[in-house]
Short mmCIF file of N, CA and C in Angstrom, two decimals:
data_model
loop_
_atom_site.label_atom_id
_atom_site.label_comp_id
_atom_site.label_asym_id
_atom_site.label_seq_id
_atom_site.Cartn_x
_atom_site.Cartn_y
_atom_site.Cartn_z
N MET A 14 119.77 91.62 89.97
CA MET A 14 119.32 92.57 90.95
C MET A 14 117.79 92.67 90.90
N VAL A 15 117.19 92.89 92.03
CA VAL A 15 115.73 93.03 92.11
C VAL A 15 115.31 94.34 91.46
N LYS A 16 114.34 94.27 90.55
CA LYS A 16 113.86 95.47 89.87
C LYS A 16 112.49 95.89 90.36
N GLN A 17 111.72 94.94 90.88
CA GLN A 17 110.39 95.27 91.37
C GLN A 17 109.99 94.25 92.43
N LEU A 18 109.19 94.70 93.36
CA LEU A 18 108.66 93.86 94.41
C LEU A 18 107.16 93.89 94.30
N TRP A 19 106.49 92.76 94.45
CA TRP A 19 105.05 92.77 94.52
C TRP A 19 104.59 91.82 95.60
N LEU A 20 103.41 92.04 96.05
CA LEU A 20 102.80 91.29 97.14
C LEU A 20 101.67 90.45 96.57
N ASN A 21 101.55 89.21 97.01
CA ASN A 21 100.47 88.33 96.58
C ASN A 21 99.53 88.09 97.75
N LEU A 22 98.24 88.36 97.56
CA LEU A 22 97.25 88.18 98.61
C LEU A 22 96.17 87.19 98.20
N PRO A 23 95.86 86.26 99.08
CA PRO A 23 94.74 85.35 98.79
C PRO A 23 93.41 86.03 99.10
N VAL A 24 92.45 85.86 98.22
CA VAL A 24 91.12 86.42 98.43
C VAL A 24 90.07 85.37 98.09
N LYS A 25 88.92 85.49 98.70
CA LYS A 25 87.84 84.54 98.46
C LYS A 25 87.13 84.80 97.13
N ASP A 26 87.02 86.07 96.74
CA ASP A 26 86.23 86.43 95.57
C ASP A 26 86.90 87.61 94.86
N ILE A 27 87.46 87.36 93.68
CA ILE A 27 88.18 88.40 92.93
C ILE A 27 87.29 89.61 92.66
N ALA A 28 86.08 89.37 92.19
CA ALA A 28 85.18 90.49 91.84
C ALA A 28 84.87 91.34 93.06
N ARG A 29 84.60 90.71 94.21
CA ARG A 29 84.31 91.45 95.44
C ARG A 29 85.51 92.27 95.88
N SER A 30 86.70 91.66 95.84
CA SER A 30 87.91 92.38 96.24
C SER A 30 88.21 93.53 95.29
N ARG A 31 88.06 93.28 94.02
CA ARG A 31 88.29 94.32 93.02
C ARG A 31 87.34 95.50 93.24
N ALA A 32 86.08 95.21 93.51
CA ALA A 32 85.09 96.27 93.76
C ALA A 32 85.47 97.06 95.01
N PHE A 33 85.87 96.37 96.08
CA PHE A 33 86.26 97.05 97.33
C PHE A 33 87.43 98.00 97.08
N PHE A 34 88.50 97.49 96.49
CA PHE A 34 89.69 98.31 96.31
C PHE A 34 89.46 99.45 95.31
N THR A 35 88.63 99.24 94.33
CA THR A 35 88.27 100.32 93.40
C THR A 35 87.54 101.42 94.15
N LYS A 36 86.61 101.04 95.04
CA LYS A 36 85.84 102.03 95.80
C LYS A 36 86.72 102.87 96.73
N ILE A 37 87.82 102.29 97.21
CA ILE A 37 88.68 103.08 98.11
C ILE A 37 89.77 103.83 97.34
N GLY A 38 89.79 103.68 96.01
CA GLY A 38 90.68 104.50 95.20
C GLY A 38 91.88 103.81 94.59
N PHE A 39 92.01 102.50 94.71
CA PHE A 39 93.13 101.81 94.09
C PHE A 39 92.77 101.49 92.63
N SER A 40 93.77 101.23 91.82
CA SER A 40 93.52 100.93 90.41
C SER A 40 94.05 99.55 90.06
N PHE A 41 93.69 99.11 88.87
CA PHE A 41 94.08 97.78 88.41
C PHE A 41 94.73 97.87 87.04
N ASN A 42 95.72 97.01 86.83
CA ASN A 42 96.37 96.89 85.53
C ASN A 42 95.65 95.76 84.80
N ASP A 43 94.78 96.12 83.88
CA ASP A 43 93.97 95.11 83.20
C ASP A 43 94.69 94.40 82.06
N THR A 44 95.96 94.72 81.84
CA THR A 44 96.71 94.01 80.81
C THR A 44 97.59 92.92 81.41
N HIS A 45 97.57 92.80 82.74
CA HIS A 45 98.44 91.82 83.39
C HIS A 45 97.68 91.08 84.48
N GLY A 46 97.69 89.78 84.43
CA GLY A 46 97.16 88.96 85.51
C GLY A 46 95.66 88.96 85.68
N VAL A 47 94.91 89.33 84.65
CA VAL A 47 93.47 89.39 84.79
C VAL A 47 92.85 88.09 84.31
N THR A 48 92.35 87.31 85.26
CA THR A 48 91.63 86.08 84.96
C THR A 48 90.49 85.98 85.97
N ALA A 49 89.74 84.91 85.90
CA ALA A 49 88.68 84.69 86.89
C ALA A 49 89.28 84.45 88.27
N ASP A 50 90.57 84.09 88.32
CA ASP A 50 91.23 83.74 89.58
C ASP A 50 92.28 84.74 90.04
N SER A 51 92.47 85.85 89.29
CA SER A 51 93.50 86.80 89.69
C SER A 51 93.21 88.20 89.16
N ALA A 52 93.83 89.18 89.81
CA ALA A 52 93.75 90.57 89.38
C ALA A 52 95.03 91.27 89.81
N CYS A 53 95.46 92.22 89.02
CA CYS A 53 96.70 92.96 89.29
C CYS A 53 96.35 94.36 89.77
N MET A 54 96.47 94.59 91.06
CA MET A 54 96.17 95.89 91.66
C MET A 54 97.45 96.71 91.73
N VAL A 55 97.33 98.00 91.47
CA VAL A 55 98.48 98.90 91.49
C VAL A 55 98.23 99.97 92.55
N VAL A 56 99.21 100.16 93.44
CA VAL A 56 99.06 101.09 94.55
C VAL A 56 100.20 102.11 94.50
N GLY A 57 99.86 103.37 94.60
CA GLY A 57 100.86 104.42 94.75
C GLY A 57 101.32 105.07 93.47
N GLU A 58 102.05 106.16 93.65
CA GLU A 58 102.59 106.92 92.52
C GLU A 58 103.73 106.16 91.84
N ARG A 59 104.53 105.48 92.62
CA ARG A 59 105.56 104.59 92.09
C ARG A 59 104.95 103.21 92.19
N PRO A 60 104.34 102.75 91.13
CA PRO A 60 103.47 101.57 91.20
C PRO A 60 104.05 100.39 91.97
N PHE A 61 103.28 100.00 92.98
CA PHE A 61 103.58 98.79 93.74
C PHE A 61 102.47 97.82 93.39
N VAL A 62 102.85 96.66 92.93
CA VAL A 62 101.87 95.68 92.45
C VAL A 62 101.44 94.76 93.60
N ILE A 63 100.14 94.62 93.75
CA ILE A 63 99.58 93.64 94.67
C ILE A 63 98.70 92.72 93.83
N MET A 64 99.12 91.48 93.73
CA MET A 64 98.36 90.49 92.98
C MET A 64 97.33 89.86 93.90
N LEU A 65 96.09 89.85 93.46
CA LEU A 65 95.02 89.18 94.20
C LEU A 65 94.77 87.84 93.52
N PHE A 66 94.85 86.77 94.30
CA PHE A 66 94.62 85.42 93.79
C PHE A 66 93.53 84.74 94.60
N THR A 67 92.70 83.96 93.95
CA THR A 67 91.74 83.17 94.72
C THR A 67 92.53 82.28 95.66
N GLU A 68 91.91 81.93 96.76
CA GLU A 68 92.60 81.11 97.76
C GLU A 68 93.09 79.80 97.17
N ALA A 69 92.29 79.17 96.29
CA ALA A 69 92.71 77.90 95.68
C ALA A 69 93.98 78.07 94.86
N LEU A 70 94.06 79.12 94.06
CA LEU A 70 95.25 79.36 93.25
C LEU A 70 96.43 79.71 94.13
N PHE A 71 96.20 80.54 95.15
CA PHE A 71 97.26 80.96 96.06
C PHE A 71 97.89 79.75 96.77
N THR A 72 97.06 78.86 97.31
CA THR A 72 97.60 77.69 98.01
C THR A 72 98.32 76.76 97.04
N GLY A 73 97.93 76.79 95.77
CA GLY A 73 98.67 76.02 94.77
C GLY A 73 100.09 76.54 94.61
N PHE A 74 100.28 77.85 94.73
CA PHE A 74 101.62 78.44 94.64
C PHE A 74 102.44 78.15 95.89
N THR A 75 101.79 78.29 97.05
CA THR A 75 102.55 78.22 98.31
C THR A 75 102.67 76.82 98.88
N GLY A 76 101.71 75.94 98.55
CA GLY A 76 101.73 74.60 99.13
C GLY A 76 101.57 74.65 100.64
N HIS A 77 100.89 75.67 101.12
CA HIS A 77 100.79 75.91 102.56
C HIS A 77 99.40 76.46 102.86
N PRO A 78 98.85 76.19 104.04
CA PRO A 78 97.53 76.75 104.36
C PRO A 78 97.57 78.27 104.46
N ILE A 79 96.44 78.88 104.22
CA ILE A 79 96.29 80.32 104.34
C ILE A 79 95.93 80.67 105.78
N SER A 80 96.49 81.75 106.29
CA SER A 80 96.17 82.20 107.65
C SER A 80 94.69 82.52 107.76
N ASN A 81 94.13 82.22 108.92
CA ASN A 81 92.75 82.57 109.21
C ASN A 81 92.76 84.00 109.73
N THR A 82 92.40 84.95 108.89
CA THR A 82 92.50 86.36 109.26
C THR A 82 91.45 86.80 110.28
N THR A 83 90.53 85.91 110.64
CA THR A 83 89.58 86.26 111.71
C THR A 83 90.17 86.00 113.09
N THR A 84 91.26 85.21 113.15
CA THR A 84 91.85 84.89 114.45
C THR A 84 93.34 85.23 114.55
N ALA A 85 93.96 85.59 113.43
CA ALA A 85 95.40 85.88 113.44
C ALA A 85 95.70 86.92 112.37
N THR A 86 96.82 87.61 112.56
CA THR A 86 97.26 88.60 111.58
C THR A 86 98.42 88.02 110.80
N GLU A 87 98.28 87.99 109.49
CA GLU A 87 99.35 87.45 108.64
C GLU A 87 100.44 88.50 108.40
N MET A 88 100.02 89.77 108.28
CA MET A 88 100.94 90.89 108.07
C MET A 88 100.14 92.18 108.20
N LEU A 89 100.83 93.29 108.27
CA LEU A 89 100.21 94.61 108.28
C LEU A 89 100.75 95.34 107.06
N ILE A 90 99.86 95.69 106.15
CA ILE A 90 100.25 96.37 104.92
C ILE A 90 100.10 97.86 105.18
N SER A 91 101.21 98.59 105.11
CA SER A 91 101.18 100.02 105.42
C SER A 91 101.30 100.85 104.15
N ILE A 92 100.46 101.89 104.09
CA ILE A 92 100.51 102.83 102.98
C ILE A 92 100.54 104.24 103.54
N ASP A 93 101.17 105.14 102.80
CA ASP A 93 101.26 106.52 103.29
C ASP A 93 100.11 107.35 102.77
N ALA A 94 99.84 108.40 103.49
CA ALA A 94 98.83 109.38 103.11
C ALA A 94 99.53 110.73 103.03
N GLN A 95 98.98 111.62 102.23
CA GLN A 95 99.58 112.93 102.05
C GLN A 95 99.09 113.95 103.06
N SER A 96 98.04 113.60 103.82
CA SER A 96 97.50 114.52 104.82
C SER A 96 96.64 113.76 105.82
N LYS A 97 96.32 114.43 106.92
CA LYS A 97 95.40 113.84 107.89
C LYS A 97 94.03 113.65 107.26
N GLN A 98 93.64 114.60 106.44
CA GLN A 98 92.35 114.51 105.75
C GLN A 98 92.29 113.25 104.87
N GLU A 99 93.39 112.93 104.21
CA GLU A 99 93.42 111.74 103.37
C GLU A 99 93.27 110.47 104.21
N VAL A 100 93.85 110.45 105.41
CA VAL A 100 93.67 109.32 106.32
C VAL A 100 92.19 109.18 106.67
N ASP A 101 91.57 110.29 107.06
CA ASP A 101 90.15 110.27 107.41
C ASP A 101 89.30 109.78 106.24
N GLU A 102 89.60 110.28 105.04
CA GLU A 102 88.82 109.91 103.86
C GLU A 102 88.97 108.43 103.53
N LEU A 103 90.19 107.90 103.64
CA LEU A 103 90.40 106.49 103.33
C LEU A 103 89.71 105.59 104.35
N ALA A 104 89.71 105.98 105.61
CA ALA A 104 89.00 105.20 106.63
C ALA A 104 87.50 105.18 106.30
N ALA A 105 86.95 106.32 105.94
CA ALA A 105 85.52 106.38 105.60
C ALA A 105 85.22 105.57 104.35
N LYS A 106 86.08 105.65 103.35
CA LYS A 106 85.88 104.88 102.12
C LYS A 106 85.93 103.38 102.40
N ALA A 107 86.91 102.96 103.21
CA ALA A 107 87.04 101.53 103.52
C ALA A 107 85.80 101.02 104.24
N ALA A 108 85.32 101.78 105.21
CA ALA A 108 84.11 101.37 105.94
C ALA A 108 82.90 101.34 104.99
N GLY A 109 82.78 102.33 104.14
CA GLY A 109 81.67 102.40 103.21
C GLY A 109 81.69 101.35 102.12
N ALA A 110 82.87 100.81 101.84
CA ALA A 110 83.02 99.81 100.78
C ALA A 110 82.91 98.38 101.30
N GLY A 111 82.69 98.23 102.61
CA GLY A 111 82.55 96.88 103.16
C GLY A 111 83.72 96.40 103.99
N GLY A 112 84.68 97.28 104.24
CA GLY A 112 85.79 96.92 105.12
C GLY A 112 85.42 97.22 106.56
N HIS A 113 86.37 96.97 107.46
CA HIS A 113 86.15 97.23 108.88
C HIS A 113 87.30 98.10 109.39
N VAL A 114 86.97 99.25 109.98
CA VAL A 114 87.99 100.12 110.56
C VAL A 114 88.26 99.62 111.98
N PHE A 115 89.43 99.02 112.19
CA PHE A 115 89.78 98.49 113.52
C PHE A 115 90.57 99.50 114.33
N GLY A 116 91.08 100.52 113.68
CA GLY A 116 91.80 101.59 114.36
C GLY A 116 91.32 102.92 113.81
N GLU A 117 90.48 103.59 114.55
CA GLU A 117 89.93 104.88 114.09
C GLU A 117 91.08 105.87 113.88
N PRO A 118 90.92 106.82 112.95
CA PRO A 118 91.96 107.82 112.73
C PRO A 118 92.32 108.54 114.04
N ALA A 119 93.62 108.63 114.29
CA ALA A 119 94.10 109.23 115.53
C ALA A 119 95.59 109.56 115.41
N SER A 120 96.07 110.40 116.31
CA SER A 120 97.50 110.71 116.38
C SER A 120 98.26 109.48 116.87
N VAL A 121 99.46 109.32 116.33
CA VAL A 121 100.31 108.19 116.69
C VAL A 121 101.70 108.72 117.03
N GLN A 122 102.17 108.47 118.21
CA GLN A 122 103.51 108.83 118.66
C GLN A 122 103.82 110.32 118.54
N GLY A 123 102.79 111.16 118.47
CA GLY A 123 102.99 112.60 118.48
C GLY A 123 103.40 113.23 117.16
N TRP A 124 103.68 112.43 116.14
CA TRP A 124 104.10 113.03 114.86
C TRP A 124 103.50 112.34 113.64
N MET A 125 102.70 111.33 113.90
CA MET A 125 102.01 110.65 112.82
C MET A 125 100.51 110.66 113.09
N TYR A 126 99.74 110.42 112.06
CA TYR A 126 98.29 110.34 112.17
C TYR A 126 97.88 109.18 111.29
N GLY A 127 97.12 108.25 111.84
CA GLY A 127 96.80 107.09 111.04
C GLY A 127 95.53 106.38 111.44
N CYS A 128 95.23 105.35 110.68
CA CYS A 128 94.08 104.49 110.95
C CYS A 128 94.42 103.09 110.47
N GLY A 129 93.59 102.14 110.87
CA GLY A 129 93.75 100.77 110.41
C GLY A 129 92.42 100.22 109.96
N PHE A 130 92.43 99.47 108.87
CA PHE A 130 91.20 98.84 108.39
C PHE A 130 91.51 97.46 107.83
N THR A 131 90.47 96.64 107.77
CA THR A 131 90.60 95.35 107.10
C THR A 131 89.78 95.38 105.83
N ASP A 132 90.27 94.67 104.83
CA ASP A 132 89.52 94.52 103.59
C ASP A 132 88.52 93.37 103.78
N PRO A 133 87.70 93.05 102.80
CA PRO A 133 86.69 91.99 102.98
C PRO A 133 87.26 90.61 103.31
N ASP A 134 88.54 90.38 103.03
CA ASP A 134 89.16 89.10 103.36
C ASP A 134 89.93 89.12 104.66
N GLY A 135 89.86 90.25 105.38
CA GLY A 135 90.50 90.33 106.69
C GLY A 135 91.95 90.76 106.67
N HIS A 136 92.52 91.08 105.51
CA HIS A 136 93.89 91.58 105.46
C HIS A 136 93.91 92.96 106.13
N ARG A 137 94.92 93.18 106.96
CA ARG A 137 95.00 94.42 107.73
C ARG A 137 95.86 95.45 107.02
N TRP A 138 95.28 96.65 106.91
CA TRP A 138 95.93 97.78 106.24
C TRP A 138 96.11 98.91 107.25
N ASN A 139 97.25 99.56 107.18
CA ASN A 139 97.62 100.66 108.06
C ASN A 139 97.86 101.88 107.17
N VAL A 140 97.17 102.98 107.43
CA VAL A 140 97.34 104.20 106.64
C VAL A 140 97.95 105.26 107.56
N LEU A 141 99.06 105.84 107.13
CA LEU A 141 99.75 106.82 107.98
C LEU A 141 100.10 108.09 107.22
N TYR A 142 99.83 109.21 107.88
CA TYR A 142 100.38 110.49 107.44
C TYR A 142 101.51 110.79 108.43
N MET A 143 102.71 111.05 107.91
CA MET A 143 103.84 111.35 108.77
C MET A 143 104.23 112.81 108.60
N ASP A 144 104.28 113.54 109.71
CA ASP A 144 104.67 114.95 109.71
C ASP A 144 106.06 115.07 109.10
N PRO A 145 106.21 115.90 108.06
CA PRO A 145 107.52 116.04 107.42
C PRO A 145 108.62 116.48 108.38
N ALA A 146 108.27 117.12 109.50
CA ALA A 146 109.27 117.54 110.48
C ALA A 146 109.86 116.35 111.22
N GLY A 147 109.19 115.21 111.13
CA GLY A 147 109.70 114.00 111.78
C GLY A 147 109.32 113.91 113.24
N PRO A 148 109.83 112.88 113.90
CA PRO A 148 109.51 112.69 115.31
C PRO A 148 110.10 113.79 116.19
N PRO A 149 109.45 114.03 117.34
CA PRO A 149 109.99 115.03 118.27
C PRO A 149 111.38 114.63 118.73
N ALA A 150 112.21 115.60 119.00
CA ALA A 150 113.57 115.33 119.46
C ALA A 150 113.54 114.61 120.80
N ALA A 151 114.41 113.64 120.96
CA ALA A 151 114.50 112.91 122.23
C ALA A 151 115.08 113.85 123.29
N GLY A 152 114.49 113.79 124.45
CA GLY A 152 114.95 114.73 125.47
C GLY A 152 115.43 114.10 126.63
#
């Protein structure tokens, strides 16, 4: 049975990516996967592991080209926020750390509030605060 899921992301520069994610508030597990070519990032209260690998190492694992994130989206990585203020803060941190906010913080579907940003390698991140009351009743 699956006990844990982790995501592997190709990056151009481990140190640059590590600095970016540290500035926006993510942490790293320095006892696992720390080399010149990789870093183990931990996201959330229930730790979700995101391994950062240099593009050369990543393509060695996949045997496949890496998506060009300047012209295509490989995936959208979504994370939750505890409040609208946290969405606003994360958007500001991402922009200040060298990311690009492609979706300014705004209401979404009447019951969510979110933003979208890219990290320095162009991976797209979606941050959402969801109203605990849930979506409006269908009428």
